[in-house]
Short mmCIF file of C-alpha atoms in Angstrom, two decimals:
data_model
loop_
_atom_site.label_atom_id
_atom_site.label_comp_id
_atom_site.label_asym_id
_atom_site.label_seq_id
_atom_site.Cartn_x
_atom_site.Cartn_y
_atom_site.Cartn_z
CA UNK A 1388 -59.39 56.70 192.88
CA UNK A 1389 -58.18 59.44 190.44
CA UNK A 1390 -60.52 60.92 187.12
CA UNK A 1391 -57.55 62.50 184.15
CA UNK A 1392 -60.57 64.07 182.84
CA UNK A 1393 -61.90 65.05 185.43
CA UNK A 1394 -58.97 67.17 186.10
CA UNK A 1395 -57.13 70.47 184.71
CA UNK A 1396 -53.36 67.26 184.94
CA UNK A 1397 -52.99 68.72 181.57
CA UNK A 1398 -50.67 70.99 179.80
CA UNK A 1399 -52.89 73.76 177.98
CA UNK A 1400 -52.37 73.90 174.83
CA UNK A 1401 -55.29 76.89 172.62
CA UNK A 1402 -53.47 76.59 170.08
CA UNK A 1403 -56.07 72.92 169.81
CA UNK A 1404 -59.30 74.78 170.42
CA UNK A 1405 -58.88 77.19 168.32
CA UNK A 1406 -58.31 75.06 165.07
CA UNK A 1407 -61.44 73.67 163.09
CA UNK A 1408 -63.16 70.06 163.46
CA UNK A 1409 -62.60 67.97 159.98
CA UNK A 1410 -66.18 67.77 160.40
CA UNK A 1411 -67.21 71.38 160.76
CA UNK A 1412 -68.95 72.81 158.19
CA UNK A 1413 -67.48 76.37 156.54
CA UNK A 1414 -70.92 77.17 155.56
CA UNK A 1415 -72.22 77.71 158.80
CA UNK A 1416 -71.30 81.66 159.79
CA UNK A 1417 -69.42 80.99 163.10
CA UNK A 1418 -67.29 82.81 165.70
CA UNK A 1419 -64.01 83.08 165.30
CA UNK A 1420 -63.41 83.43 169.31
CA UNK A 1421 -65.10 83.53 172.09
CA UNK A 1422 -67.38 86.39 174.10
CA UNK A 1423 -65.21 88.16 176.29
CA UNK A 1424 -65.66 88.33 180.43
CA UNK A 1425 -67.40 91.57 180.05
CA UNK A 1426 -69.66 90.60 177.50
CA UNK A 1427 -70.63 87.39 179.18
CA UNK A 1428 -70.85 89.51 182.75
CA UNK A 1429 -73.37 92.65 180.73
CA UNK A 1430 -75.84 89.37 179.57
CA UNK A 1431 -75.57 87.60 182.65
CA UNK A 1432 -76.98 90.97 184.64
CA UNK A 1433 -79.73 92.00 182.35
CA UNK A 1434 -80.82 87.87 183.14
CA UNK A 1435 -81.26 88.37 187.30
CA UNK A 1436 -82.46 91.39 186.17
CA UNK A 1437 -84.99 89.90 183.91
CA UNK A 1438 -85.75 86.85 186.53
CA UNK A 1439 -86.26 89.63 189.43
CA UNK A 1440 -88.24 91.66 186.29
CA UNK A 1441 -90.34 87.75 186.05
CA UNK A 1442 -90.67 87.36 190.07
CA UNK A 1443 -92.11 91.25 190.53
CA UNK A 1444 -94.62 90.37 187.02
CA UNK A 1445 -95.80 87.43 188.85
CA UNK A 1446 -95.75 89.49 192.41
CA UNK A 1447 -98.53 91.72 190.45
CA UNK A 1448 -100.70 89.82 188.47
CA UNK A 1449 -101.28 87.04 191.84
CA UNK A 1450 -102.08 90.57 193.18
CA UNK A 1451 -104.92 91.16 191.07
CA UNK A 1452 -102.57 93.47 188.09
CA UNK A 1453 -103.35 91.48 185.53
CA UNK A 1454 -102.37 94.56 183.04
CA UNK A 1455 -99.66 95.36 185.44
CA UNK A 1456 -97.61 92.44 185.73
CA UNK A 1457 -98.42 92.14 182.21
CA UNK A 1458 -96.24 94.94 181.58
CA UNK A 1459 -93.48 93.40 183.88
CA UNK A 1460 -93.34 90.97 181.89
CA UNK A 1461 -93.30 92.60 178.43
CA UNK A 1462 -90.61 94.86 179.78
CA UNK A 1463 -88.66 91.31 180.89
CA UNK A 1464 -89.07 89.57 177.52
CA UNK A 1465 -87.24 93.22 176.36
CA UNK A 1466 -84.16 93.14 179.11
CA UNK A 1467 -84.32 89.55 177.86
CA UNK A 1468 -84.48 90.00 174.35
CA UNK A 1469 -80.97 92.47 174.87
CA UNK A 1470 -78.79 89.61 176.25
CA UNK A 1471 -79.01 87.22 173.77
CA UNK A 1472 -78.27 90.35 171.38
CA UNK A 1473 -75.05 91.43 173.23
CA UNK A 1474 -73.60 87.87 172.96
CA UNK A 1475 -74.12 87.83 169.05
CA UNK A 1476 -72.37 90.84 169.22
CA UNK A 1477 -69.11 90.48 166.97
CA UNK A 1478 -67.61 89.63 164.17
CA UNK A 1479 -68.30 85.97 162.38
CA UNK A 1480 -67.45 84.64 159.53
CA UNK A 1481 -68.11 81.44 157.06
CA UNK A 1482 -66.95 80.85 153.73
CA UNK A 1483 -69.30 83.10 152.35
CA UNK A 1484 -67.72 86.21 153.41
CA UNK A 1485 -67.37 88.57 157.20
CA UNK A 1486 -69.75 89.75 158.98
CA UNK A 1487 -70.31 92.38 161.39
CA UNK A 1488 -72.86 92.07 164.10
CA UNK A 1489 -73.50 95.00 166.20
CA UNK A 1490 -76.51 96.03 169.32
CA UNK A 1491 -78.75 97.11 166.52
CA UNK A 1492 -77.61 96.56 162.78
CA UNK A 1493 -75.64 93.65 161.07
CA UNK A 1494 -73.06 94.41 158.18
CA UNK A 1495 -71.82 91.15 155.57
CA UNK A 1496 -69.67 91.74 153.56
CA UNK A 1497 -68.77 88.94 150.65
CA UNK A 1498 -64.74 87.93 150.55
CA UNK A 1499 -65.08 88.70 146.91
CA UNK A 1500 -66.02 92.20 147.72
CA UNK A 1501 -63.66 92.93 150.39
CA UNK A 1502 -59.89 94.28 148.95
CA UNK A 1503 -58.59 93.85 152.06
CA UNK A 1504 -58.34 92.58 155.78
CA UNK A 1505 -56.07 93.44 157.89
CA UNK A 1506 -55.33 95.00 161.59
CA UNK A 1507 -54.07 98.51 162.26
CA UNK A 1508 -53.51 100.78 164.94
CA UNK A 1509 -55.85 103.22 165.80
CA UNK A 1510 -58.68 105.61 167.97
CA UNK A 1511 -60.83 102.90 169.61
CA UNK A 1512 -64.72 103.13 171.32
CA UNK A 1513 -63.59 101.44 175.35
CA UNK A 1514 -66.02 98.83 175.11
CA UNK A 1515 -68.49 100.35 172.64
CA UNK A 1516 -68.75 103.97 174.64
CA UNK A 1517 -68.19 107.06 173.33
CA UNK A 1518 -64.64 107.61 175.39
CA UNK A 1519 -61.20 106.63 172.78
CA UNK A 1520 -58.41 105.09 173.24
CA UNK A 1521 -55.47 104.70 171.08
CA UNK A 1522 -55.33 100.86 170.23
CA UNK A 1523 -55.72 97.82 167.72
CA UNK A 1524 -59.22 97.27 166.01
CA UNK A 1525 -59.33 94.37 162.60
CA UNK A 1526 -60.82 96.65 160.00
CA UNK A 1527 -62.82 95.84 156.23
CA UNK A 1528 -61.55 97.67 153.03
CA UNK A 1529 -64.55 97.12 150.56
CA UNK A 1530 -63.30 96.78 146.65
CA UNK A 1531 -64.88 100.51 146.22
CA UNK A 1532 -62.59 101.97 148.66
CA UNK A 1533 -65.28 102.10 151.34
CA UNK A 1534 -64.44 101.35 154.70
CA UNK A 1535 -66.48 99.48 157.50
CA UNK A 1536 -66.39 99.95 161.31
CA UNK A 1537 -64.24 97.52 162.75
CA UNK A 1538 -64.84 93.88 163.32
CA UNK A 1539 -63.43 93.84 166.52
CA UNK A 1540 -60.75 95.80 168.41
CA UNK A 1541 -58.31 95.20 171.72
CA UNK A 1542 -61.01 96.94 173.27
CA UNK A 1543 -63.90 96.22 173.35
CA UNK A 1544 -66.46 94.03 175.60
CA UNK A 1545 -64.11 90.48 174.21
CA UNK A 1546 -60.64 91.89 174.43
CA UNK A 1547 -60.78 93.82 177.19
CA UNK A 1548 -56.99 92.75 179.12
CA UNK A 1549 -56.48 90.04 176.31
CA UNK A 1550 -54.19 90.99 174.02
CA UNK A 1551 -52.88 87.43 173.30
CA UNK A 1552 -57.20 87.52 172.36
CA UNK A 1553 -57.66 89.74 170.22
CA UNK A 1554 -53.77 88.75 167.71
CA UNK A 1555 -56.02 85.08 168.06
CA UNK A 1556 -59.10 86.37 166.31
CA UNK A 1557 -57.68 89.07 163.96
CA UNK A 1558 -55.16 85.73 162.71
CA UNK A 1559 -57.87 83.26 162.25
CA UNK A 1560 -60.51 85.86 161.23
CA UNK A 1561 -57.75 87.26 158.90
CA UNK A 1562 -57.14 83.84 158.05
CA UNK A 1563 -60.20 82.73 156.49
CA UNK A 1564 -60.21 86.33 154.94
CA UNK A 1565 -56.70 84.70 153.36
CA UNK A 1566 -58.60 81.69 152.15
CA UNK A 1567 -61.46 82.54 150.74
CA UNK A 1568 -61.05 86.11 149.79
CA UNK A 1569 -60.98 86.12 145.44
CA UNK A 1570 -57.80 88.32 143.60
#
């Protein structure tokens, strides 16, 4: 008995996946793209490390050293929080504006304060490391003329070696800006 809903015999259409559903709430913050494989792999590695640290905390606590077990448990909680924060990093949009979530800092720019939202060629960081390479970046320019750090780049953990996904995400964010930006 064939089960077509469990197979991948249908044609894949990326545009159908990326469109907003009619009941989607445009007032809530959303990431207009999926987290990339590098970001997911880093977070999964951190969660795996946290599981080993939790196991060590349990062994240490059962061995009789509650302070050592508590320290290991606290370290595991910090690693889990870091993994979850790493998954939240990226560009988020809503009807209210665009939000750049970095690991330690979040910057929100309302659509009424954004003068331009465009993709530019410039040196960008490779996977967030100090090394820079020539690439594309989606930047926001405020009405005051200040240019924010790039929202997304084609060499970050979401789009490394995925140029089509970067183009789709940049176009989607620019479309949100074109729809909600005033003036």
